[in-house]
Amino acid sequence: MGRNFANFMLMFKHKKIGLVLGSGSARGWAHIGAIEAIEEAGIPIHCVAGTSVGAFVGAVYATGDLASLKEFALQMDWKKVISYFDVVFPKSGFMDGKKVHDLFSIHTDAKTFDDFKIPVKMIATDLKTGKKVIIDSGNIIEGIRASVSVPGVFTPVKRGDRWLVDGGLVDPIPVSAVRNMGADFVIAVDLNSDLVSHDYKPSKQSTKAIMPNKKRNELMARISAQYNSAGKAVKSQINRWFSSSIKSPNILDVMGTSLGIMQEQISRINLAMDPPDILIQPRLGDLKMFDFDQAERSIQEGYTQAKFQIDNIKSVL
C-alpha cells in the first residue's frame, strides 16, 4: 500500500497539473469539495482554467482563500442568495452582476491576475462573433463578471470593444485552455453530466402546497419591488411569471435548464475531442440555477466524486 502511494506521488512529481472547473451555476459549490479531495491526496495544482461559476471558484482558490469561500457557502440560505440579486429593468438582462465584486472581495484582497498564486484563465463568449474569449490579465472582477454572465439573466460585460457573456455557451469545460498553459496532466470537473435525466414535473398538489420553500415568491417579491415604478402591465406580467399557481417552469428555470442542457451537449463533444486525464462528475442535475443554498450537499458530492476518481488511479498503480 505504501509503495503504491509512493508511486502515485512520484507520477506527479515532474508533471504540470492543470485544473479545469466547469460551468454549472449553483452546482459550482461542488468545485470546493473536488479541490479539497485533490489537495487531500497531495496532488499539486499548477494552473487553473474556469468557465462561469468555475471561473469564480477558481479565482478564489488561486488566491489561497478557498476555506473562506467554503465557510461563506455553508452559511448561505435563500434570503442571503436573494440579497445578492442586483435586479435591473430587463433591457439586456434581469441582473447587473455588480455584486460579484462583493462576493469576491469578502474572501481576498486580490485585484488583478498578477495577484494570483498560480496562473488562471477565465472563459467568456464574444456576443457578436460567438467566439471563445480567454481572459488572463487585467481586473479579476471584470473577468469573473464576464465569464458568469448568463445571457438574459445577467447583463453583458463591455471589455475593450467586445460585449462578453457566459463562457459556457462555447466551452463549458475548458480543457484546451489548461493544456495551452503547459499542463501535461489535466483534472476536469464537469457539473452538467446528468441534467437531461431530471425532467420538470408540474406539481399536482393544491396551489398552496406548490412552493413550500417560498423561494419563488421571495424572488418575485424582490423583482416586483424593483419595478415599483413600472407600468401596471409590466408588473402584472412579472407576477404571472412567478405566480405560485403556475403549472410550468418560471422564466429563470427555463433559461437556466435550457442553458444547462445545451452545455451538456457541447461538453460531450468537447470532451470527446480533448478528454482530460481525470474527469470528475458530481451528480447534481436536479439543482436549479439559483439553488446556492444547497452548498453542503454540493460540496460533499464534489468531494465524493473526486475521491472516487483519485482512488481509481491509486488502484491502477
CSV table of C-alpha atoms in Angstrom, one decimal:
chain,number,residue,atom,x,y,z
A,1,MET,CA,0.0,0.0,0.0
A,2,GLY,CA,2.8,2.4,0.9
A,3,ARG,CA,4.8,1.6,-2.2
A,4,ASN,CA,1.7,2.2,-4.4
A,5,PHE,CA,1.1,5.6,-2.8
A,6,ALA,CA,4.8,6.5,-3.3
A,7,ASN,CA,4.5,5.5,-6.9
A,8,PHE,CA,1.3,7.6,-7.1
A,9,MET,CA,3.1,10.6,-5.8
A,10,LEU,CA,6.2,10.0,-8.0
A,11,MET,CA,3.9,10.0,-11.0
A,12,PHE,CA,3.0,13.7,-10.4
A,13,LYS,CA,6.4,14.9,-9.2
A,14,HIS,CA,7.5,16.0,-12.6
A,15,LYS,CA,4.1,16.8,-14.1
A,16,LYS,CA,2.5,20.2,-14.6
A,17,ILE,CA,-1.1,19.6,-13.4
A,18,GLY,CA,-3.9,21.7,-14.7
A,19,LEU,CA,-7.3,22.0,-13.0
A,20,VAL,CA,-10.5,22.7,-15.1
A,21,LEU,CA,-13.6,23.9,-13.3
A,22,GLY,CA,-16.7,23.8,-15.5
A,23,SER,CA,-19.8,25.9,-15.6
A,24,GLY,CA,-23.0,24.9,-13.7
A,25,SER,CA,-24.5,27.8,-11.7
A,26,ALA,CA,-25.4,26.7,-8.2
A,27,ARG,CA,-23.8,23.3,-8.7
A,28,GLY,CA,-20.5,25.2,-8.6
A,29,TRP,CA,-20.1,24.7,-4.9
A,30,ALA,CA,-19.1,21.1,-5.8
A,31,HIS,CA,-15.8,22.5,-7.1
A,32,ILE,CA,-14.9,23.3,-3.5
A,33,GLY,CA,-15.3,19.7,-2.4
A,34,ALA,CA,-13.4,18.4,-5.5
A,35,ILE,CA,-10.5,20.7,-4.8
A,36,GLU,CA,-10.4,19.6,-1.2
A,37,ALA,CA,-10.2,15.9,-2.2
A,38,ILE,CA,-7.4,16.7,-4.7
A,39,GLU,CA,-5.4,18.6,-2.1
A,40,GLU,CA,-6.0,15.9,0.5
A,41,ALA,CA,-4.5,13.4,-1.9
A,42,GLY,CA,-1.4,15.5,-2.1
A,43,ILE,CA,-1.8,16.4,-5.8
A,44,PRO,CA,-0.4,19.8,-6.6
A,45,ILE,CA,-2.3,22.2,-8.9
A,46,HIS,CA,-0.1,24.4,-11.1
A,47,CYS,CA,-2.7,26.2,-13.2
A,48,VAL,CA,-6.5,26.7,-13.4
A,49,ALA,CA,-9.0,27.4,-16.2
A,50,GLY,CA,-12.6,28.1,-15.3
A,51,THR,CA,-15.9,28.8,-17.0
A,52,SER,CA,-18.7,30.7,-15.4
A,53,VAL,CA,-19.0,29.6,-11.7
A,54,GLY,CA,-15.8,27.7,-12.3
A,55,ALA,CA,-14.0,30.9,-13.0
A,56,PHE,CA,-15.3,32.4,-9.7
A,57,VAL,CA,-14.3,29.4,-7.6
A,58,GLY,CA,-11.0,29.0,-9.5
A,59,ALA,CA,-10.2,32.7,-8.8
A,60,VAL,CA,-10.8,32.3,-5.1
A,61,TYR,CA,-8.8,29.1,-5.0
A,62,ALA,CA,-5.9,30.7,-6.8
A,63,THR,CA,-5.7,33.4,-4.1
A,64,GLY,CA,-5.4,30.8,-1.4
A,65,ASP,CA,-8.7,31.6,0.2
A,66,LEU,CA,-10.9,28.6,-0.6
A,67,ALA,CA,-11.5,27.9,3.1
A,68,SER,CA,-13.2,31.3,3.4
A,69,LEU,CA,-15.4,30.6,0.4
A,70,LYS,CA,-16.4,27.2,1.8
A,71,GLU,CA,-17.4,28.9,5.1
A,72,PHE,CA,-19.4,31.5,3.3
A,73,ALA,CA,-21.2,28.9,1.1
A,74,LEU,CA,-22.2,26.8,4.0
A,75,GLN,CA,-23.8,29.8,5.7
A,76,MET,CA,-25.9,30.7,2.6
A,77,ASP,CA,-29.6,30.4,3.0
A,78,TRP,CA,-32.2,31.6,0.4
A,79,LYS,CA,-32.6,35.1,1.9
A,80,LYS,CA,-28.8,35.6,1.6
A,81,VAL,CA,-28.9,34.4,-2.0
A,82,ILE,CA,-31.7,36.8,-2.8
A,83,SER,CA,-29.7,39.7,-1.2
A,84,TYR,CA,-27.0,39.3,-3.9
A,85,PHE,CA,-29.5,39.8,-6.7
A,86,ASP,CA,-28.9,43.3,-8.1
A,87,VAL,CA,-32.1,43.5,-10.2
A,88,VAL,CA,-32.3,45.9,-13.1
A,89,PHE,CA,-35.0,46.6,-15.6
A,90,PRO,CA,-34.7,43.8,-18.2
A,91,LYS,CA,-33.1,45.6,-21.2
A,92,SER,CA,-30.3,43.1,-21.7
A,93,GLY,CA,-30.6,41.0,-18.5
A,94,PHE,CA,-32.5,40.8,-15.2
A,95,MET,CA,-29.4,41.4,-13.1
A,96,ASP,CA,-26.5,43.7,-13.4
A,97,GLY,CA,-24.0,41.4,-11.7
A,98,LYS,CA,-22.2,44.2,-9.9
A,99,LYS,CA,-22.4,42.3,-6.6
A,100,VAL,CA,-19.9,39.9,-8.0
A,101,HIS,CA,-17.4,42.4,-6.6
A,102,ASP,CA,-18.8,42.0,-3.1
A,103,LEU,CA,-18.9,38.2,-3.4
A,104,PHE,CA,-15.2,38.0,-4.4
A,105,SER,CA,-13.8,40.8,-2.3
A,106,ILE,CA,-15.0,39.4,1.0
A,107,HIS,CA,-12.6,36.4,0.5
A,108,THR,CA,-9.5,38.1,-0.8
A,109,ASP,CA,-7.7,41.4,-1.5
A,110,ALA,CA,-6.5,40.3,-4.9
A,111,LYS,CA,-7.3,42.8,-7.6
A,112,THR,CA,-5.6,41.7,-10.9
A,113,PHE,CA,-4.5,38.5,-12.4
A,114,ASP,CA,-0.9,39.2,-11.3
A,115,ASP,CA,-2.1,38.7,-7.7
A,116,PHE,CA,-2.9,35.0,-8.2
A,117,LYS,CA,-0.6,32.5,-6.7
A,118,ILE,CA,-1.0,30.2,-9.7
A,119,PRO,CA,-1.9,31.2,-13.3
A,120,VAL,CA,-5.7,31.4,-14.0
A,121,LYS,CA,-7.6,31.7,-17.3
A,122,MET,CA,-11.3,32.5,-17.5
A,123,ILE,CA,-13.6,31.7,-20.4
A,124,ALA,CA,-16.2,34.1,-21.8
A,125,THR,CA,-18.1,34.4,-25.1
A,126,ASP,CA,-18.0,37.3,-27.6
A,127,LEU,CA,-21.7,38.2,-28.0
A,128,LYS,CA,-21.1,39.5,-31.6
A,129,THR,CA,-18.9,36.8,-33.1
A,130,GLY,CA,-19.8,33.8,-30.9
A,131,LYS,CA,-16.1,33.1,-30.4
A,132,LYS,CA,-14.4,32.0,-27.2
A,133,VAL,CA,-12.6,34.7,-25.3
A,134,ILE,CA,-9.8,33.7,-22.9
A,135,ILE,CA,-9.3,36.3,-20.1
A,136,ASP,CA,-6.0,36.0,-18.3
A,137,SER,CA,-5.0,39.6,-17.5
A,138,GLY,CA,-6.4,42.8,-16.1
A,139,ASN,CA,-9.1,43.2,-13.4
A,140,ILE,CA,-10.2,39.9,-11.8
A,141,ILE,CA,-13.7,41.1,-11.0
A,142,GLU,CA,-14.2,42.1,-14.6
A,143,GLY,CA,-13.0,38.7,-15.8
A,144,ILE,CA,-15.4,36.8,-13.4
A,145,ARG,CA,-18.2,39.1,-14.2
A,146,ALA,CA,-17.8,38.4,-18.0
A,147,SER,CA,-17.5,34.6,-17.5
A,148,VAL,CA,-20.6,34.3,-15.4
A,149,SER,CA,-22.9,36.5,-17.4
A,150,VAL,CA,-25.7,34.0,-18.3
A,151,PRO,CA,-27.5,35.6,-21.3
A,152,GLY,CA,-30.8,37.1,-20.4
A,153,VAL,CA,-30.2,36.7,-16.7
A,154,PHE,CA,-27.1,38.9,-16.3
A,155,THR,CA,-26.3,42.0,-18.4
A,156,PRO,CA,-23.3,41.5,-20.8
A,157,VAL,CA,-19.9,43.0,-19.9
A,158,LYS,CA,-18.1,45.5,-22.0
A,159,ARG,CA,-14.4,44.7,-22.3
A,160,GLY,CA,-12.5,46.7,-24.8
A,161,ASP,CA,-14.6,46.7,-28.0
A,162,ARG,CA,-16.4,43.4,-27.1
A,163,TRP,CA,-19.6,42.6,-25.3
A,164,LEU,CA,-19.0,39.4,-23.3
A,165,VAL,CA,-21.3,36.8,-21.9
A,166,ASP,CA,-21.1,33.4,-20.2
A,167,GLY,CA,-18.2,31.2,-21.4
A,168,GLY,CA,-20.4,28.1,-21.1
A,169,LEU,CA,-22.0,28.9,-24.4
A,170,VAL,CA,-18.8,27.8,-26.2
A,171,ASP,CA,-16.6,26.0,-23.7
A,172,PRO,CA,-18.3,24.7,-20.5
A,173,ILE,CA,-15.2,22.6,-19.6
A,174,PRO,CA,-12.1,24.4,-20.9
A,175,VAL,CA,-9.7,21.5,-21.1
A,176,SER,CA,-7.8,23.0,-24.0
A,177,ALA,CA,-7.2,26.2,-22.0
A,178,VAL,CA,-5.1,24.5,-19.4
A,179,ARG,CA,-3.3,22.4,-22.0
A,180,ASN,CA,-2.3,25.6,-23.7
A,181,MET,CA,-1.0,26.8,-20.3
A,182,GLY,CA,1.5,23.9,-20.5
A,183,ALA,CA,-0.4,21.3,-18.4
A,184,ASP,CA,0.5,17.8,-19.3
A,185,PHE,CA,-1.9,16.2,-16.8
A,186,VAL,CA,-5.5,17.6,-16.6
A,187,ILE,CA,-8.1,17.1,-14.0
A,188,ALA,CA,-11.6,18.4,-15.0
A,189,VAL,CA,-14.8,18.9,-13.0
A,190,ASP,CA,-18.0,18.6,-15.1
A,191,LEU,CA,-21.1,19.9,-13.4
A,192,ASN,CA,-23.6,19.2,-16.3
A,193,SER,CA,-23.3,15.5,-16.8
A,194,ASP,CA,-26.8,14.4,-15.7
A,195,LEU,CA,-29.0,17.4,-16.3
A,196,VAL,CA,-31.2,15.7,-19.0
A,197,SER,CA,-32.2,12.9,-16.7
A,198,HIS,CA,-34.1,15.3,-14.4
A,199,ASP,CA,-37.3,16.3,-16.2
A,200,TYR,CA,-39.6,19.1,-15.0
A,201,LYS,CA,-42.7,17.7,-13.4
A,202,PRO,CA,-45.5,20.2,-12.6
A,203,SER,CA,-47.0,19.6,-9.1
A,204,LYS,CA,-50.5,18.1,-8.9
A,205,GLN,CA,-50.9,19.4,-5.3
A,206,SER,CA,-53.0,22.3,-4.3
A,207,THR,CA,-51.9,25.9,-5.2
A,208,LYS,CA,-51.0,26.4,-1.5
A,209,ALA,CA,-48.5,23.5,-1.5
A,210,ILE,CA,-46.8,24.1,-4.8
A,211,MET,CA,-43.9,26.1,-3.3
A,212,PRO,CA,-43.4,25.1,0.3
A,213,ASN,CA,-40.0,26.7,0.5
A,214,LYS,CA,-41.3,30.1,-0.8
A,215,LYS,CA,-38.2,30.6,-2.9
A,216,ARG,CA,-40.2,31.6,-6.0
A,217,ASN,CA,-42.4,34.0,-4.1
A,218,GLU,CA,-39.4,35.7,-2.4
A,219,LEU,CA,-37.7,36.2,-5.8
A,220,MET,CA,-40.9,37.5,-7.3
A,221,ALA,CA,-41.3,40.0,-4.4
A,222,ARG,CA,-37.8,41.3,-4.9
A,223,ILE,CA,-38.2,41.7,-8.7
A,224,SER,CA,-41.6,43.3,-8.3
A,225,ALA,CA,-40.3,45.7,-5.7
A,226,GLN,CA,-37.5,46.8,-8.1
A,227,TYR,CA,-40.1,47.6,-10.7
A,228,ASN,CA,-42.4,49.6,-8.4
A,229,SER,CA,-42.4,52.5,-10.8
A,230,ALA,CA,-43.1,50.4,-13.9
A,231,GLY,CA,-46.5,50.3,-15.5
A,232,LYS,CA,-49.3,48.0,-14.3
A,233,ALA,CA,-49.0,45.8,-17.4
A,234,VAL,CA,-45.3,45.1,-16.7
A,235,LYS,CA,-45.8,44.4,-13.0
A,236,SER,CA,-48.7,42.1,-13.9
A,237,GLN,CA,-46.6,40.1,-16.3
A,238,ILE,CA,-43.8,39.7,-13.7
A,239,ASN,CA,-46.4,38.5,-11.2
A,240,ARG,CA,-47.7,35.9,-13.7
A,241,TRP,CA,-44.1,34.7,-14.4
A,242,PHE,CA,-43.5,33.8,-10.7
A,243,SER,CA,-47.0,33.1,-9.6
A,244,SER,CA,-47.2,30.1,-7.2
A,245,SER,CA,-50.2,28.8,-9.1
A,246,ILE,CA,-48.4,28.4,-12.4
A,247,LYS,CA,-48.0,24.8,-13.6
A,248,SER,CA,-45.0,25.3,-15.8
A,249,PRO,CA,-41.4,26.3,-15.1
A,250,ASN,CA,-40.8,30.0,-14.4
A,251,ILE,CA,-38.7,32.1,-16.8
A,252,LEU,CA,-35.5,31.7,-14.8
A,253,ASP,CA,-35.9,27.9,-14.5
A,254,VAL,CA,-36.5,27.7,-18.3
A,255,MET,CA,-33.4,29.8,-19.0
A,256,GLY,CA,-31.2,28.0,-16.6
A,257,THR,CA,-32.2,24.5,-17.5
A,258,SER,CA,-32.1,25.2,-21.2
A,259,LEU,CA,-28.6,26.6,-20.9
A,260,GLY,CA,-27.5,23.6,-18.8
A,261,ILE,CA,-28.9,21.1,-21.4
A,262,MET,CA,-27.0,23.0,-24.2
A,263,GLN,CA,-23.8,23.0,-22.2
A,264,GLU,CA,-24.1,19.3,-21.5
A,265,GLN,CA,-24.3,18.6,-25.3
A,266,ILE,CA,-21.3,20.9,-26.0
A,267,SER,CA,-19.4,19.3,-23.2
A,268,ARG,CA,-19.8,15.8,-24.6
A,269,ILE,CA,-18.4,16.9,-28.0
A,270,ASN,CA,-15.5,18.9,-26.4
A,271,LEU,CA,-14.6,16.1,-24.0
A,272,ALA,CA,-14.6,13.5,-26.8
A,273,MET,CA,-12.2,15.7,-28.8
A,274,ASP,CA,-10.0,16.7,-25.9
A,275,PRO,CA,-10.5,14.5,-22.9
A,276,PRO,CA,-8.9,15.3,-19.6
A,277,ASP,CA,-6.8,12.7,-17.8
A,278,ILE,CA,-9.2,12.7,-14.9
A,279,LEU,CA,-12.9,13.6,-15.2
A,280,ILE,CA,-14.9,14.3,-12.1
A,281,GLN,CA,-18.7,14.4,-12.5
A,282,PRO,CA,-20.7,15.3,-9.4
A,283,ARG,CA,-24.3,14.2,-9.7
A,284,LEU,CA,-26.3,17.3,-9.0
A,285,GLY,CA,-28.6,17.6,-12.1
A,286,ASP,CA,-31.7,18.3,-10.0
A,287,LEU,CA,-30.4,21.6,-8.7
A,288,LYS,CA,-31.7,24.7,-10.3
A,289,MET,CA,-29.7,27.8,-11.4
A,290,PHE,CA,-30.1,29.7,-8.1
A,291,ASP,CA,-30.0,26.8,-5.6
A,292,PHE,CA,-26.9,28.2,-4.0
A,293,ASP,CA,-28.3,27.4,-0.6
A,294,GLN,CA,-27.6,23.7,-1.2
A,295,ALA,CA,-23.9,24.1,-0.5
A,296,GLU,CA,-23.4,21.3,2.0
A,297,ARG,CA,-24.8,18.7,-0.4
A,298,SER,CA,-22.9,20.2,-3.4
A,299,ILE,CA,-19.6,20.3,-1.6
A,300,GLN,CA,-19.9,16.8,-0.3
A,301,GLU,CA,-20.9,15.4,-3.7
A,302,GLY,CA,-17.9,17.2,-5.3
A,303,TYR,CA,-15.6,15.7,-2.7
A,304,THR,CA,-17.1,12.2,-3.0
A,305,GLN,CA,-16.8,12.0,-6.8
A,306,ALA,CA,-13.2,13.5,-6.8
A,307,LYS,CA,-12.2,11.0,-4.1
A,308,PHE,CA,-13.6,8.1,-6.1
A,309,GLN,CA,-11.6,9.1,-9.2
A,310,ILE,CA,-8.3,9.5,-7.2
A,311,ASP,CA,-8.8,6.1,-5.6
A,312,ASN,CA,-9.2,4.6,-9.0
A,313,ILE,CA,-5.8,6.0,-10.1
A,314,LYS,CA,-4.2,4.6,-6.9
A,315,SER,CA,-5.7,1.1,-7.6
A,316,VAL,CA,-4.4,1.1,-11.2
A,317,LEU,CA,-0.9,1.9,-9.9
